[in-house]
Amino acid sequence: MTKSRQAGQPIYRIPTFGLYGNVAQPSAAGYAHIEKISERAPVYGWEIGSHRHADLAQFIVVTEGGGELDLEGARHPIAPPWIVWLPSGVVHGFKFKTDTVGLVLTVSVDIVADAIRSGPDFERLATVAGEPRCGELLSAREIGIDVAGLMQGIVREHGLPRSGVNTAVSASLVLLLVALLRLRTLASLDRHLGKAQASEFRKFREFIERHFREQQSVADIAAHLNITPHRLHSITVKAVGKGPLAIQHDRILLECQRELLYTGKAIAEIAFDCGFEDPAHFSRFFAKRAGGPPRDYRKRLKR
């Protein structure tokens, strides 16, 4: 195939390709390919006609330019930075602006399956991997993952004859899927709270992540965020059904559990590191929320 179809020309069946324009053949296990949008799109006048891939999935990041995505008949504007996830079998096409910049990662379905199975979030990642998605790509500060940096890392892996390339690509794909999961969660939060309150909730979570060891009061946290304690409480309850202090305590507990399980620190040292001046207070805090004292928790999980 040398050109996308002319406007008005009927399609009698949906084209199925390997990479766009290439004859569809069963993909080898562990297949992975990454290329710039500018490597293939100009050949077709920056218009990629509607098509699908039988046993390949694609992860696309658009950093400059833009255009329009046709996803199962629905048209979506592409406004960089933009992300697109296409599971196998999904019908899609693109009309890119000239000189659009971005990367297209294509992987065989077995790599996707292996990536999903490799972690504890199997069910949630499986759900995300099975659904097409497009939308704004948020920054690493907002979702904790540098998606554009990951894609560039895959480019470097793909371009050199190294051992373990497929393992590295699979590991990167796990993080890309986690990024999709977080973007999906944030989009749901926007719909539930509205953009203004969702933004304030995200700022609160970011603040807690940076400062939970300080164990600040709700009033002090609200002051840092330039909102009232009442508004902060209302937003967090609406978002996750918990007040801000409970959320902060959850984060402190998680860190304490990590320290007990993965380090050999003394319990008094962990207490101090997590913001407790009195180890006895720490033990009471931990036992109330974890069902037993920290020493028993460590023994039980390290057996």
Coordinates of C-alpha atoms in Angstrom, one line a residue:
M1 CA 0.0 0.0 0.0
T2 CA 1.6 3.3 -1.1
K3 CA -1.1 5.9 -0.2
S4 CA -4.0 6.2 2.1
R5 CA -7.4 6.0 0.3
Q6 CA -8.7 9.0 -1.5
A7 CA -11.6 10.9 0.1
G8 CA -14.9 9.4 -0.9
Q9 CA -13.5 6.1 -1.9
P10 CA -15.5 3.3 -0.3
I11 CA -13.9 0.8 2.1
Y12 CA -15.2 -2.7 1.7
R13 CA -13.3 -4.1 4.6
I14 CA -11.3 -2.5 7.4
P15 CA -7.6 -2.8 6.5
T16 CA -5.4 -4.8 9.0
F17 CA -1.7 -4.1 9.1
G18 CA 1.4 -4.9 10.9
L19 CA 3.0 -1.5 11.0
Y20 CA 0.8 0.9 8.9
G21 CA 1.2 0.2 5.2
N22 CA 2.9 -3.2 5.8
V23 CA 1.2 -6.5 5.0
A24 CA -0.3 -8.0 8.1
Q25 CA 1.5 -11.1 9.3
P26 CA 1.4 -12.9 12.6
S27 CA 3.8 -11.0 14.8
A28 CA 6.7 -12.9 16.4
A29 CA 6.5 -13.3 20.2
G30 CA 8.3 -10.4 21.9
Y31 CA 8.0 -8.1 19.0
A32 CA 8.7 -4.4 19.8
H33 CA 9.3 -1.5 17.5
I34 CA 9.5 2.2 18.1
E35 CA 9.7 5.0 15.5
K36 CA 9.1 8.7 15.1
I37 CA 5.8 9.9 13.7
S38 CA 7.8 11.7 11.1
E39 CA 9.3 8.5 9.8
R40 CA 6.0 7.1 8.4
A41 CA 3.3 9.8 8.4
P42 CA 4.9 12.0 5.7
V43 CA 4.9 9.1 3.2
Y44 CA 1.1 9.1 3.4
G45 CA 0.6 12.9 3.4
W46 CA 0.4 13.0 7.2
E47 CA -2.9 11.1 7.0
I48 CA -3.0 7.5 8.4
G49 CA -6.2 5.9 7.1
S50 CA -8.5 3.9 9.4
H51 CA -7.1 0.5 10.1
R52 CA -6.4 -2.0 12.9
H53 CA -3.7 -4.4 14.1
A54 CA -4.6 -8.0 14.8
D55 CA -2.0 -8.8 17.4
L56 CA -0.2 -5.6 18.1
A57 CA -0.9 -2.7 20.6
Q58 CA 0.4 0.8 20.2
F59 CA 1.4 3.5 22.6
I60 CA 1.8 7.0 21.0
V61 CA 3.1 10.2 22.5
V62 CA 2.7 13.5 20.5
T63 CA 4.9 16.3 21.8
E64 CA 4.5 18.9 19.1
G65 CA 2.1 19.6 16.2
G66 CA -1.1 17.7 16.7
G67 CA -4.1 16.9 14.5
E68 CA -7.0 14.6 14.8
L69 CA -7.6 11.0 15.9
D70 CA -10.4 8.8 14.5
L71 CA -11.0 6.2 17.2
E72 CA -13.7 3.7 16.4
G73 CA -15.6 6.4 14.4
A74 CA -15.3 9.1 17.1
R75 CA -13.1 12.1 16.3
H76 CA -10.7 13.4 19.0
P77 CA -8.5 16.5 18.6
I78 CA -4.9 16.0 19.4
A79 CA -3.5 18.9 21.4
P80 CA 0.1 18.1 22.6
P81 CA 1.4 16.9 24.9
W82 CA -1.0 14.1 24.0
I83 CA -1.1 10.4 24.7
V84 CA -2.8 7.6 22.8
W85 CA -3.1 3.9 23.8
L86 CA -4.5 1.4 21.2
P87 CA -5.1 -2.2 22.2
S88 CA -5.0 -4.8 19.4
G89 CA -8.1 -4.8 17.1
V90 CA -9.1 -1.2 17.8
V91 CA -9.9 0.7 14.5
H92 CA -8.1 4.0 14.4
G93 CA -6.7 6.6 12.0
F94 CA -4.9 9.9 12.2
K95 CA -4.7 13.3 10.4
F96 CA -1.5 14.9 11.6
K97 CA -0.5 18.4 11.2
T98 CA 2.6 18.7 9.0
D99 CA 5.8 18.3 11.0
T100 CA 4.1 16.7 14.0
V101 CA 6.6 15.4 16.5
G102 CA 6.1 12.2 18.6
L103 CA 6.9 8.6 19.0
V104 CA 5.0 5.4 18.2
L105 CA 5.7 2.3 20.3
T106 CA 4.3 -1.0 18.8
V107 CA 4.5 -4.2 20.8
S108 CA 3.1 -7.7 20.3
V109 CA 0.2 -8.7 22.6
D110 CA 2.3 -11.2 24.5
I111 CA 4.6 -8.4 25.7
V112 CA 1.5 -6.5 27.0
A113 CA 0.2 -9.7 28.7
D114 CA 3.6 -10.3 30.3
A115 CA 3.8 -6.7 31.5
I116 CA 0.4 -6.9 33.1
R117 CA 1.1 -10.2 34.9
S118 CA 4.4 -8.9 36.4
G119 CA 2.9 -6.8 39.2
P120 CA 0.3 -6.7 42.0
D121 CA -2.0 -4.4 40.1
F122 CA -2.9 -7.1 37.6
E123 CA -6.7 -6.5 37.4
R124 CA -6.5 -2.7 37.2
L125 CA -3.7 -2.8 34.6
A126 CA -5.6 -5.4 32.6
T127 CA -8.6 -3.2 32.5
V128 CA -6.5 -0.2 31.4
A129 CA -4.7 -2.3 28.8
G130 CA -8.0 -3.5 27.3
E131 CA -9.4 0.0 26.7
P132 CA -8.3 2.5 24.1
R133 CA -7.5 5.9 25.6
C134 CA -6.5 9.3 24.4
G135 CA -6.0 12.5 26.2
E136 CA -3.6 15.1 27.7
L137 CA -0.3 13.8 28.9
L138 CA 0.3 15.3 32.3
S139 CA 3.7 16.0 33.7
A140 CA 5.9 13.7 35.8
R141 CA 5.2 16.0 38.8
E142 CA 1.4 15.3 38.4
I143 CA 1.5 11.6 37.7
G144 CA 4.9 10.6 39.1
I145 CA 6.1 9.1 35.8
D146 CA 8.0 10.8 33.0
V147 CA 6.3 9.2 30.0
A148 CA 8.2 11.1 27.3
G149 CA 11.5 10.2 29.1
L150 CA 10.4 6.5 29.1
M151 CA 9.7 6.6 25.4
Q152 CA 13.1 8.1 24.7
G153 CA 14.7 5.4 26.9
I154 CA 13.0 2.8 24.7
V155 CA 14.4 4.5 21.6
R156 CA 17.9 4.2 23.1
E157 CA 17.3 0.5 23.9
H158 CA 15.9 -0.2 20.5
G159 CA 18.8 1.4 18.7
L160 CA 21.7 -0.6 20.3
P161 CA 22.6 -4.3 20.2
R162 CA 22.2 -5.0 24.0
S163 CA 21.2 -8.0 25.9
G164 CA 17.8 -7.8 27.7
V165 CA 16.2 -5.3 25.4
N166 CA 12.8 -7.0 25.5
T167 CA 13.0 -7.1 29.3
A168 CA 13.7 -3.4 29.4
V169 CA 10.9 -2.6 27.0
S170 CA 8.5 -4.8 29.0
A171 CA 9.5 -3.0 32.2
S172 CA 9.0 0.4 30.5
L173 CA 5.6 -0.8 29.3
V174 CA 4.5 -1.6 32.9
L175 CA 5.3 2.1 33.8
L176 CA 3.5 3.4 30.7
L177 CA 0.4 1.4 31.7
V178 CA 0.6 2.7 35.2
A179 CA 0.8 6.2 33.8
L180 CA -2.4 5.4 31.8
L181 CA -4.0 4.1 35.0
R182 CA -3.2 7.3 36.8
L183 CA -4.4 9.5 34.0
R184 CA -7.6 7.5 34.0
T185 CA -8.0 8.0 37.7
L186 CA -7.4 11.7 37.4
A187 CA -9.9 12.1 34.6
S188 CA -12.5 10.3 36.8
L189 CA -11.6 12.7 39.6
D190 CA -12.1 15.7 37.3
R191 CA -15.6 14.4 36.4
H192 CA -16.5 13.7 40.0
L193 CA -15.2 16.9 41.6
G194 CA -15.0 19.3 38.7
K195 CA -11.6 20.7 37.5
A196 CA -11.2 23.3 40.2
Q197 CA -11.7 20.9 43.2
A198 CA -9.8 18.1 41.5
S199 CA -6.8 20.4 41.0
E200 CA -7.0 21.4 44.7
F201 CA -7.2 17.7 45.8
R202 CA -4.2 16.8 43.6
K203 CA -2.2 19.7 45.2
F204 CA -3.2 18.3 48.6
R205 CA -2.0 14.8 47.7
E206 CA 1.3 16.2 46.4
F207 CA 1.8 18.2 49.6
I208 CA 1.1 15.2 51.8
E209 CA 3.6 13.2 49.7
R210 CA 6.3 15.8 50.3
H211 CA 5.6 16.7 53.9
F212 CA 3.8 13.8 55.6
R213 CA 6.8 13.2 58.0
E214 CA 6.2 16.7 59.4
Q215 CA 2.7 15.7 60.6
Q216 CA 1.3 19.1 60.0
S217 CA -2.2 20.1 61.3
V218 CA -5.1 20.4 58.9
A219 CA -5.1 24.1 59.5
D220 CA -1.5 24.4 58.5
I221 CA -1.9 22.2 55.4
A222 CA -4.9 24.3 54.3
A223 CA -2.9 27.5 54.8
H224 CA -0.1 26.2 52.6
L225 CA -2.7 25.4 49.9
N226 CA -4.4 28.8 50.3
I227 CA -7.8 27.3 51.1
T228 CA -9.9 27.0 54.3
P229 CA -9.7 23.9 56.5
H230 CA -13.5 23.4 55.9
R231 CA -13.0 23.5 52.1
L232 CA -10.1 21.1 52.3
H233 CA -12.1 18.6 54.4
S234 CA -15.1 18.9 52.0
I235 CA -12.9 18.2 49.0
T236 CA -11.1 15.2 50.4
V237 CA -14.3 13.6 51.7
K238 CA -16.0 14.1 48.4
A239 CA -12.9 12.7 46.6
V240 CA -12.1 9.6 48.6
G241 CA -14.5 9.5 51.6
K242 CA -11.9 10.5 54.1
G243 CA -10.8 13.7 55.9
P244 CA -7.4 15.2 55.3
L245 CA -6.0 14.0 58.6
A246 CA -7.0 10.4 57.9
I247 CA -5.3 10.6 54.5
Q248 CA -2.1 11.9 56.1
H249 CA -2.2 9.1 58.6
D250 CA -2.7 6.5 55.9
R251 CA 0.5 7.8 54.2
I252 CA 2.4 7.8 57.4
L253 CA 1.3 4.2 58.1
L254 CA 2.3 3.1 54.6
E255 CA 5.8 4.6 55.1
C256 CA 6.1 2.9 58.5
Q257 CA 5.2 -0.4 57.1
R258 CA 7.7 -0.1 54.3
E259 CA 10.5 0.8 56.8
L260 CA 9.6 -2.1 59.0
L261 CA 9.5 -4.6 56.1
Y262 CA 12.4 -3.4 53.9
T263 CA 14.9 -2.0 56.3
G264 CA 16.7 -3.1 59.5
K265 CA 16.1 0.2 61.3
A266 CA 15.3 0.1 65.0
I267 CA 11.6 0.8 65.7
A268 CA 12.5 4.0 67.6
E269 CA 14.5 5.2 64.6
I270 CA 11.5 4.5 62.2
A271 CA 9.3 6.4 64.6
F272 CA 11.6 9.4 64.6
D273 CA 12.0 9.3 60.8
C274 CA 8.2 9.3 60.4
G275 CA 7.7 12.3 62.6
F276 CA 7.0 10.8 66.0
E277 CA 9.0 12.2 69.0
D278 CA 7.8 9.4 71.3
P279 CA 8.3 5.8 70.2
A280 CA 5.4 4.8 72.6
H281 CA 3.1 7.2 70.7
F282 CA 4.3 5.7 67.4
S283 CA 3.5 2.1 68.7
R284 CA 0.0 3.1 69.7
F285 CA -0.6 4.9 66.4
F286 CA 0.7 1.8 64.4
A287 CA -1.2 -0.8 66.5
K288 CA -4.5 1.1 66.2
R289 CA -4.3 1.1 62.4
A290 CA -2.4 -2.1 61.5
G291 CA -4.0 -4.4 64.1
G292 CA -0.9 -4.9 66.2
P293 CA 2.4 -3.4 67.4
P294 CA 5.2 -2.7 64.9
R295 CA 7.5 -5.4 66.3
D296 CA 4.8 -8.1 65.6
Y297 CA 4.1 -6.7 62.1
R298 CA 7.8 -7.0 61.2
K299 CA 8.1 -10.5 62.6
R300 CA 5.0 -11.7 60.9
L301 CA 6.0 -10.4 57.4
K302 CA 9.7 -11.3 57.6
R303 CA 9.1 -15.0 58.5

